[in-house]
Amino acid sequence: MKVGNIVFEKGLFLAPMAGVSDVGFRSVCSDFGAEGCFSEMLSCRAMLHNPSKTVLMTIVEPNEKIKIGQIFGHEPEIMAKAVRNPLLDKYDIIDINMGCPAPKVVKNGEGCALMSNVCLAEKIIKACVENTKRPVSVKFRLGKDKDISLEFGKMCQEAGASFVTLHARTLEQGYSGKANYDAIAKLSQSLEIPVIGNGDVVDKQSYNRMLTTGASAVMIGRGAQGKPWIFQEVLGQTFDGDKYKVIEKHLTILRKYYNEDWLKLYMRKHFLWYTSDLKFAAEARLKLATTQNLDESMEILKQLLK
Ligand SMILES: Cc1cc2nc3c(=O)[nH]c(=O)nc-3n(C[C@H](O)[C@H](O)[C@H](O)COP(=O)(O)O)c2cc1C
């Protein structure tokens, strides 16, 4: 897949996941072949003041290959301002979130709510494209309660988007049911710009199924949780390396930027995902879910994974 002069050789993307795809996680996913890494979604309104929380979310590691900053909002002028914000200078591509189903986002007319307001969505894309020299992409769903992805994708293309990502579920579906791969196939056939297929890729088999849609590239979200090596596995390389070392790297990067009190709670979910396939580890995993000390957690993980 090619976007301007940016070439994606493998066509593998790590999905934006608020509260999950932190800088440490993106870095270990990059080690295993995630070529394009999306940031967690960044509020354009918050970027008017650059609060420390947003600044932290824009930190990137040198080994992240193609860096994509994802923004969300509903006001074209404020979004235009955001894409000019020096905080986003490090990103190769700016992505606009038009797929988030979270009620607090949708009720502001942002995220997937924009699929029900196509005129505004179009204004936002045009405002962003006009205010940056970098490629602008759009990530969206099928629609609110029915599939309008084809019309919506065409609008994005006309408005100047360089590529789109389709998470093939409706807003109403949330994360239930199955992603509609036929819709991804139809969109890929109909647009001239590349389409990234997204939804339910969790292993080599589902990755191969996604490739049959003709999508130009594949995005993986939940399938990478606790399993950043999925990016090499879908390409046929099994991972038999040291899982503990992967977790240690993930944590070491985060420790450079975040305080221990916050991290010890934040990392619990990652630790549980990293150990979710271990049998007979219920007691140790319960400790991981409750301990107040990261060094203790790492000791438990060392014992579990040795
Ligand atoms: C915890 C979590 C947070 C997410 N945050 C975002 C986000 O910030 N921006 C976005 O566009 N999508 C977000 N998503 C959606 C994912 O990017 C992706 O579209 C969805 O999980 C489907 O892909 P998957 O089946 O590979 O997980 C999030 C999903 C999850 C599970």
PDB file of N, CA and C and ligand atoms in Angstrom, residues 15-18 20 41 70 97 139 167 175 198-200 220-222, ligand 1:
ATOM      1  N   ALA A  15      -4.335  -1.024  15.571  1.00  0.00           N
ATOM      2  CA  ALA A  15      -5.512  -0.156  15.698  1.00  0.00           C
ATOM      3  C   ALA A  15      -5.314   0.889  16.798  1.00  0.00           C
ATOM      4  N   PRO A  16      -5.983   2.031  16.627  1.00  0.00           N
ATOM      5  CA  PRO A  16      -6.017   2.961  17.765  1.00  0.00           C
ATOM      6  C   PRO A  16      -6.899   2.353  18.844  1.00  0.00           C
ATOM      7  N   MET A  17      -6.397   2.293  20.058  1.00  0.00           N
ATOM      8  CA  MET A  17      -7.226   1.781  21.165  1.00  0.00           C
ATOM      9  C   MET A  17      -6.990   2.652  22.390  1.00  0.00           C
ATOM     10  N   ALA A  18      -7.976   3.500  22.685  1.00  0.00           N
ATOM     11  CA  ALA A  18      -7.867   4.395  23.836  1.00  0.00           C
ATOM     12  C   ALA A  18      -7.673   3.555  25.095  1.00  0.00           C
ATOM     13  N   VAL A  20      -5.258   1.590  25.740  1.00  0.00           N
ATOM     14  CA  VAL A  20      -4.554   0.320  25.466  1.00  0.00           C
ATOM     15  C   VAL A  20      -3.279   0.549  24.641  1.00  0.00           C
ATOM     16  N   MET A  41      -6.874   8.063  20.586  1.00  0.00           N
ATOM     17  CA  MET A  41      -7.534   9.237  20.000  1.00  0.00           C
ATOM     18  C   MET A  41      -7.262  10.500  20.835  1.00  0.00           C
ATOM     19  N   GLN A  70      -4.229  10.081  15.668  1.00  0.00           N
ATOM     20  CA  GLN A  70      -5.687  10.098  15.453  1.00  0.00           C
ATOM     21  C   GLN A  70      -6.345  11.195  16.285  1.00  0.00           C
ATOM     22  N   ASN A  97     -11.093  10.328  13.584  1.00  0.00           N
ATOM     23  CA  ASN A  97     -11.948   9.277  14.152  1.00  0.00           C
ATOM     24  C   ASN A  97     -13.420   9.596  13.851  1.00  0.00           C
ATOM     25  N   LYS A 139     -11.179   6.987   9.775  1.00  0.00           N
ATOM     26  CA  LYS A 139     -11.559   5.650  10.246  1.00  0.00           C
ATOM     27  C   LYS A 139     -13.033   5.695  10.623  1.00  0.00           C
ATOM     28  N   HIS A 167     -14.015  -0.286  10.080  1.00  0.00           N
ATOM     29  CA  HIS A 167     -14.336  -1.295  11.092  1.00  0.00           C
ATOM     30  C   HIS A 167     -15.766  -1.704  10.775  1.00  0.00           C
ATOM     31  N   TYR A 175     -19.367  -3.765  19.756  1.00  0.00           N
ATOM     32  CA  TYR A 175     -18.344  -4.779  19.431  1.00  0.00           C
ATOM     33  C   TYR A 175     -18.988  -6.159  19.314  1.00  0.00           C
ATOM     34  N   ASN A 198     -10.745  -3.788   8.812  1.00  0.00           N
ATOM     35  CA  ASN A 198     -10.610  -3.916  10.276  1.00  0.00           C
ATOM     36  C   ASN A 198     -11.812  -4.630  10.883  1.00  0.00           C
ATOM     37  N   GLY A 199     -11.510  -5.517  11.807  1.00  0.00           N
ATOM     38  CA  GLY A 199     -12.549  -6.204  12.563  1.00  0.00           C
ATOM     39  C   GLY A 199     -12.290  -7.694  12.657  1.00  0.00           C
ATOM     40  N   ASP A 200     -12.051  -8.164  13.910  1.00  0.00           N
ATOM     41  CA  ASP A 200     -12.006  -9.603  14.204  1.00  0.00           C
ATOM     42  C   ASP A 200     -10.799 -10.346  13.652  1.00  0.00           C
ATOM     43  N   ILE A 220      -5.214  -4.543  13.091  1.00  0.00           N
ATOM     44  CA  ILE A 220      -5.516  -5.462  14.199  1.00  0.00           C
ATOM     45  C   ILE A 220      -5.611  -4.678  15.501  1.00  0.00           C
ATOM     46  N   GLY A 221      -6.686  -4.915  16.253  1.00  0.00           N
ATOM     47  CA  GLY A 221      -6.874  -4.253  17.542  1.00  0.00           C
ATOM     48  C   GLY A 221      -6.811  -5.255  18.672  1.00  0.00           C
ATOM     49  N   ARG A 222      -7.980  -5.771  19.068  1.00  0.00           N
ATOM     50  CA  ARG A 222      -8.035  -6.645  20.245  1.00  0.00           C
ATOM     51  C   ARG A 222      -7.164  -7.891  20.106  1.00  0.00           C
TER      52      ARG A 222
HETATM   53  C1  LIG B   1     -10.317  -0.681  24.277  1.00  0.00           C
HETATM   54  C2  LIG B   1     -10.553  -0.167  22.888  1.00  0.00           C
HETATM   55  C3  LIG B   1     -10.314   1.166  22.605  1.00  0.00           C
HETATM   56  C4  LIG B   1     -10.534   1.672  21.313  1.00  0.00           C
HETATM   57  N1  LIG B   1     -10.234   2.974  21.043  1.00  0.00           N
HETATM   58  C5  LIG B   1     -10.344   3.454  19.772  1.00  0.00           C
HETATM   59  C6  LIG B   1      -9.922   4.781  19.431  1.00  0.00           C
HETATM   60  O1  LIG B   1      -9.405   5.533  20.252  1.00  0.00           O
HETATM   61  N2  LIG B   1     -10.082   5.173  18.135  1.00  0.00           N
HETATM   62  C7  LIG B   1     -10.639   4.358  17.186  1.00  0.00           C
HETATM   63  O2  LIG B   1     -10.769   4.764  16.029  1.00  0.00           O
HETATM   64  N3  LIG B   1     -11.043   3.102  17.482  1.00  0.00           N
HETATM   65  C8  LIG B   1     -10.894   2.630  18.734  1.00  0.00           C
HETATM   66  N4  LIG B   1     -11.229   1.337  19.013  1.00  0.00           N
HETATM   67  C9  LIG B   1     -11.688   0.463  17.928  1.00  0.00           C
HETATM   68  C10 LIG B   1     -10.506  -0.304  17.316  1.00  0.00           C
HETATM   69  O3  LIG B   1      -9.595   0.586  16.720  1.00  0.00           O
HETATM   70  C11 LIG B   1     -10.994  -1.311  16.262  1.00  0.00           C
HETATM   71  O4  LIG B   1     -11.644  -0.610  15.257  1.00  0.00           O
HETATM   72  C12 LIG B   1     -11.954  -2.359  16.842  1.00  0.00           C
HETATM   73  O5  LIG B   1     -11.473  -2.868  18.076  1.00  0.00           O
HETATM   74  C13 LIG B   1     -12.167  -3.514  15.859  1.00  0.00           C
HETATM   75  O6  LIG B   1     -10.955  -4.150  15.555  1.00  0.00           O
HETATM   76  P1  LIG B   1     -10.524  -5.561  16.251  1.00  0.00           P
HETATM   77  O7  LIG B   1     -11.643  -6.532  16.012  1.00  0.00           O
HETATM   78  O8  LIG B   1      -9.241  -5.937  15.570  1.00  0.00           O
HETATM   79  O9  LIG B   1     -10.367  -5.269  17.718  1.00  0.00           O
HETATM   80  C14 LIG B   1     -11.034   0.826  20.294  1.00  0.00           C
HETATM   81  C15 LIG B   1     -11.293  -0.517  20.604  1.00  0.00           C
HETATM   82  C16 LIG B   1     -11.056  -1.015  21.860  1.00  0.00           C
HETATM   83  C17 LIG B   1     -11.316  -2.481  22.142  1.00  0.00           C
END
